[in-house]
Short mmCIF file of C-alpha atoms in Angstrom, two decimals:
data_model
loop_
_atom_site.label_atom_id
_atom_site.label_comp_id
_atom_site.label_asym_id
_atom_site.label_seq_id
_atom_site.Cartn_x
_atom_site.Cartn_y
_atom_site.Cartn_z
CA MET A 236 0.00 0.00 0.00
CA ASP A 237 1.59 3.28 -1.08
CA LYS A 238 1.27 6.59 0.76
CA TRP A 239 -1.69 7.80 -1.29
CA GLU A 240 -3.58 4.55 -0.67
CA VAL A 241 -2.84 4.88 3.05
CA TYR A 242 -4.11 8.46 2.97
CA MET A 243 -7.39 7.42 1.32
CA GLU A 244 -7.79 4.42 3.62
CA ILE A 245 -7.45 6.67 6.68
CA TYR A 246 -10.44 8.74 5.59
CA GLN A 247 -12.46 5.65 4.69
CA LEU A 248 -11.89 4.17 8.14
CA LEU A 249 -12.72 7.48 9.81
CA LYS A 250 -16.06 7.54 7.97
CA GLN A 251 -16.71 4.01 9.24
CA GLY A 252 -16.31 5.26 12.80
CA PHE A 253 -12.91 3.86 13.74
CA SER A 254 -10.79 5.83 16.21
CA LYS A 255 -7.49 7.32 15.14
CA ALA A 256 -5.57 4.93 17.42
CA THR A 257 -7.35 1.94 15.88
CA ILE A 258 -6.72 3.21 12.36
CA ALA A 259 -3.01 3.65 13.04
CA LYS A 260 -2.85 0.09 14.36
CA LYS A 261 -4.82 -1.32 11.42
CA LEU A 262 -2.59 0.38 8.86
CA ASN A 263 0.66 -0.28 10.77
CA ILE A 264 1.59 3.39 10.88
CA SER A 265 2.52 5.63 13.78
CA ARG A 266 0.04 8.13 15.19
CA THR A 267 2.46 10.89 14.19
CA THR A 268 2.25 9.76 10.57
CA LEU A 269 -1.52 9.55 10.77
CA TYR A 270 -1.84 13.09 12.15
CA ASN A 271 0.57 14.39 9.49
CA TYR A 272 -1.64 12.88 6.81
CA LEU A 273 -4.81 14.30 8.36
CA LYS A 274 -3.33 17.82 8.35
CA ARG A 275 -3.14 17.75 4.53
CA SER A 276 -5.96 18.25 2.08
CA PRO A 277 -6.04 15.92 -0.98
CA GLU A 278 -4.41 18.69 -3.05
CA GLU A 279 -1.68 19.26 -0.44
CA MET A 280 -1.11 15.51 -0.19
CA THR A 281 -0.65 15.25 -3.95
CA ILE A 282 1.92 18.08 -3.95
CA TRP A 283 3.77 16.63 -0.97
CA LEU A 284 3.96 13.12 -2.46
CA ALA A 285 5.33 14.55 -5.71
CA SER A 286 8.00 16.48 -3.79
CA THR A 287 9.09 13.39 -1.84
CA LYS A 288 9.55 11.42 -5.06
CA GLN A 289 11.71 14.16 -6.55
CA ARG A 290 13.80 14.79 -3.42
CA ARG A 291 16.73 12.40 -3.11
CA LYS A 292 17.44 11.39 0.48
CA LYS A 293 20.90 10.90 1.94
CA LEU A 294 20.30 7.22 2.68
CA ASP A 295 18.77 6.37 -0.72
CA PRO A 296 22.04 4.79 -1.95
CA TYR A 297 21.78 2.36 0.99
CA ARG A 298 18.04 1.73 0.62
CA GLU A 299 18.28 -1.89 -0.56
CA ILE A 300 20.65 -3.04 2.17
CA ILE A 301 18.59 -1.31 4.90
CA LEU A 302 15.39 -2.86 3.51
CA HIS A 303 17.07 -6.27 3.46
CA TRP A 304 18.11 -5.89 7.10
CA ILE A 305 14.68 -4.92 8.44
CA GLN A 306 12.93 -7.59 6.34
CA LYS A 307 15.27 -10.26 7.67
CA HIS A 308 15.26 -8.87 11.22
CA PRO A 309 11.87 -7.18 11.90
CA ASP A 310 12.92 -6.41 15.49
CA LEU A 311 15.93 -4.39 14.31
CA SER A 312 16.10 -0.89 15.81
CA ALA A 313 17.11 2.25 13.92
CA SER A 314 20.17 2.60 16.16
CA GLN A 315 21.26 -0.91 15.18
CA VAL A 316 20.78 -0.01 11.51
CA GLN A 317 22.99 3.04 12.04
CA ASP A 318 25.64 0.90 13.73
CA TRP A 319 25.71 -1.55 10.82
CA LEU A 320 25.84 1.24 8.25
CA GLU A 321 28.76 2.93 9.99
CA GLU A 322 30.58 -0.40 10.31
CA GLN A 323 30.17 -1.28 6.64
CA TYR A 324 30.54 2.26 5.29
CA PRO A 325 33.07 4.06 7.54
CA ASP A 326 32.94 7.24 5.43
CA LEU A 327 29.18 7.63 5.89
CA ARG A 328 28.19 10.47 8.21
CA VAL A 329 24.51 10.49 9.13
CA GLY A 330 22.52 11.62 12.16
CA GLU A 331 20.39 9.40 14.37
CA SER A 332 17.17 11.23 13.49
CA THR A 333 17.85 10.79 9.75
CA VAL A 334 18.28 7.03 10.14
CA ARG A 335 15.26 6.76 12.42
CA SER A 336 13.05 8.63 9.94
CA TYR A 337 14.32 6.64 6.96
CA VAL A 338 13.79 3.28 8.69
CA ARG A 339 10.31 4.34 9.82
CA ASN A 340 9.35 5.34 6.28
CA LEU A 341 10.64 2.05 4.87
CA ARG A 342 8.65 0.10 7.46
CA GLU A 343 5.50 2.00 6.56
CA GLU A 344 6.07 1.69 2.81
CA TRP A 345 6.71 -2.07 2.96
CA ASN A 346 4.39 -2.79 5.88
CA ILE A 347 7.13 -4.18 8.16
CA PRO A 348 5.97 -3.55 11.74
CA LYS A 349 8.71 -3.59 14.35
CA GLU A 350 8.59 -6.80 16.32
CA THR A 351 9.58 -7.04 19.95
CA SER A 352 12.34 -9.52 20.64
CA VAL A 353 12.09 -11.19 24.03
CA ARG A 354 15.34 -12.67 25.32
CA GLN A 355 15.33 -15.56 27.73
CA TYR A 356 17.90 -15.12 30.49
CA GLN A 357 19.20 -17.90 32.67
CA ALA A 358 21.89 -17.82 35.30
CA VAL A 359 24.83 -20.09 34.52
CA PRO A 360 27.66 -21.15 36.83
CA ASP A 361 30.92 -19.25 36.47
CA PRO A 362 33.47 -21.26 34.48
CA PRO A 363 36.83 -22.10 36.10
CA MET A 364 39.51 -19.43 36.34
CA GLY A 365 41.17 -18.72 33.01
CA HIS A 366 38.70 -20.88 31.10
CA GLN A 367 36.59 -18.25 29.35
CA ALA A 368 36.54 -14.60 28.31
CA GLN A 369 33.74 -12.58 26.74
CA VAL A 370 34.48 -10.14 23.92
CA ASP A 371 32.16 -7.29 23.03
CA PHE A 372 32.16 -4.20 20.78
CA GLY A 373 30.44 -0.87 21.25
CA LYS A 374 30.55 2.87 20.83
CA VAL A 375 29.65 5.97 22.81
CA LYS A 376 29.02 9.56 21.84
CA VAL A 377 30.98 12.13 23.87
CA LYS A 378 32.01 15.76 23.53
CA ASN A 379 35.57 16.77 22.75
CA GLN A 380 37.40 19.76 24.26
CA GLN A 381 35.70 22.06 21.76
CA GLY A 382 32.25 20.83 22.81
CA LYS A 383 31.66 18.97 19.55
CA ASP A 384 30.01 15.55 19.54
CA ILE A 385 32.37 12.75 18.56
CA VAL A 386 32.00 8.95 18.55
CA LEU A 387 34.48 6.68 20.34
CA TYR A 388 34.60 2.96 19.57
CA PHE A 389 35.70 0.26 22.00
CA ILE A 390 36.42 -3.44 22.30
CA ALA A 391 36.12 -5.06 25.72
CA PHE A 392 37.45 -8.35 27.08
CA VAL A 393 36.02 -9.69 30.35
CA LEU A 394 37.25 -12.83 32.11
CA SER A 395 34.07 -14.78 32.96
CA HIS A 396 35.23 -16.00 36.37
CA SER A 397 36.98 -12.98 37.90
CA ARG A 398 35.29 -10.23 35.79
CA TYR A 399 38.79 -8.85 35.21
CA LYS A 400 38.56 -6.47 32.25
CA TYR A 401 40.64 -5.08 29.41
CA MET A 402 39.42 -2.39 26.96
CA GLU A 403 40.77 -0.45 24.00
CA TRP A 404 39.32 2.73 22.47
CA LEU A 405 39.58 4.26 18.99
CA ASN A 406 38.21 7.46 17.47
CA ARG A 407 37.23 5.49 14.34
CA PRO A 408 35.57 2.10 13.69
CA PHE A 409 37.74 -0.93 14.35
CA THR A 410 39.18 -2.86 11.43
CA THR A 411 39.84 -6.61 11.57
CA ARG A 412 43.54 -5.84 11.99
CA ASP A 413 42.74 -3.57 14.95
CA VAL A 414 40.70 -6.38 16.51
CA ILE A 415 43.53 -8.88 16.12
CA GLN A 416 46.01 -6.48 17.73
CA ALA A 417 43.57 -5.83 20.58
CA HIS A 418 43.39 -9.59 21.21
CA GLU A 419 47.17 -9.75 21.47
CA ASN A 420 47.24 -6.81 23.86
CA ALA A 421 44.48 -8.35 26.00
CA PHE A 422 46.27 -11.71 26.22
CA GLN A 423 49.42 -9.91 27.33
CA TRP A 424 47.43 -7.92 29.92
CA PHE A 425 45.75 -11.07 31.29
CA GLY A 426 48.99 -13.01 31.24
CA GLY A 427 47.64 -15.82 29.07
CA ILE A 428 44.98 -16.96 26.58
CA PRO A 429 41.60 -18.24 27.85
CA ASN A 430 40.44 -21.66 26.66
CA GLU A 431 37.28 -20.12 25.15
CA LEU A 432 36.34 -16.73 23.72
CA VAL A 433 32.64 -15.83 23.60
CA TYR A 434 31.75 -13.12 21.07
CA ASP A 435 28.93 -10.70 20.55
CA GLN A 436 28.90 -11.37 16.80
CA ASP A 437 30.47 -8.54 14.85
CA ASN A 438 31.07 -8.21 11.11
CA LEU A 439 34.71 -7.31 11.71
CA ILE A 440 35.34 -11.00 12.33
CA VAL A 441 32.09 -12.62 11.11
CA VAL A 442 31.10 -12.73 7.45
CA SER A 443 27.78 -14.52 7.95
CA GLU A 444 26.01 -17.30 9.79
CA ASN A 445 25.56 -20.78 8.34
CA ALA A 446 22.81 -22.62 10.20
CA GLY A 447 24.22 -21.27 13.46
CA ASP A 448 27.88 -21.77 12.55
CA LEU A 449 30.02 -18.65 12.30
CA ILE A 450 31.83 -17.98 9.03
CA LEU A 451 34.85 -15.85 9.91
CA THR A 452 36.64 -13.31 7.78
CA ALA A 453 39.72 -14.83 6.15
CA GLU A 454 42.08 -12.59 8.12
CA PHE A 455 40.59 -13.44 11.50
CA GLU A 456 40.25 -17.14 10.60
CA ALA A 457 43.99 -17.24 9.88
CA TYR A 458 44.67 -15.58 13.23
CA ARG A 459 42.35 -18.00 15.03
CA ARG A 460 44.20 -20.98 13.57
CA GLN A 461 47.57 -19.45 14.36
CA ARG A 462 46.58 -18.92 18.00
CA ASN A 463 44.44 -22.10 18.18
CA LEU A 464 41.52 -20.09 19.62
CA THR A 465 38.20 -21.69 20.51
CA LEU A 466 35.38 -19.28 19.57
CA LEU A 467 31.77 -19.39 20.77
#
């Protein structure tokens, strides 16, 4: 259903006596979108739709990959989409609100409601000392000395038994080579190599999943074999 069809359907449902909240739910659109549509006359809607088709958006070159992500992972958040874009396209500079708006419009256009993912948590016994470490990636937005927002990226290693930690920070996204060097630095800091490394899957080391099995990048796979690492 395109935007014009949604617009017409809104008025049809209003005539049938449905509430605005019910209409938004039926059409899988936000209430904000519904109210924006209701503010426009048919003539204004026609002009606005024409302008949106002519106006090229900053994320249009990445439209197909973003659509693929949210179709495959309906529970994906806009912030996760932004993370993946910045990881795969390090030169891309885009604001959170731009990504959020673009993802919302794609969801509405393709009728992909955001699903809620419920994780099941279960306490597990701590493994023996030195047996396991967890590896995670992340980023934070901070202000520099000039008061300008900048993004810092980190990799964190945590020993599962003692919770002893090691972290490294960069002012740019990590490359696979950076990740490998961080592993070496962490092993030196800990004074040894854990028997197992548990990863929050990241495309710096993971190419894809194959029925639950990780397919590693060639560079990291070579490093894993060299160091005889057990990855989970």
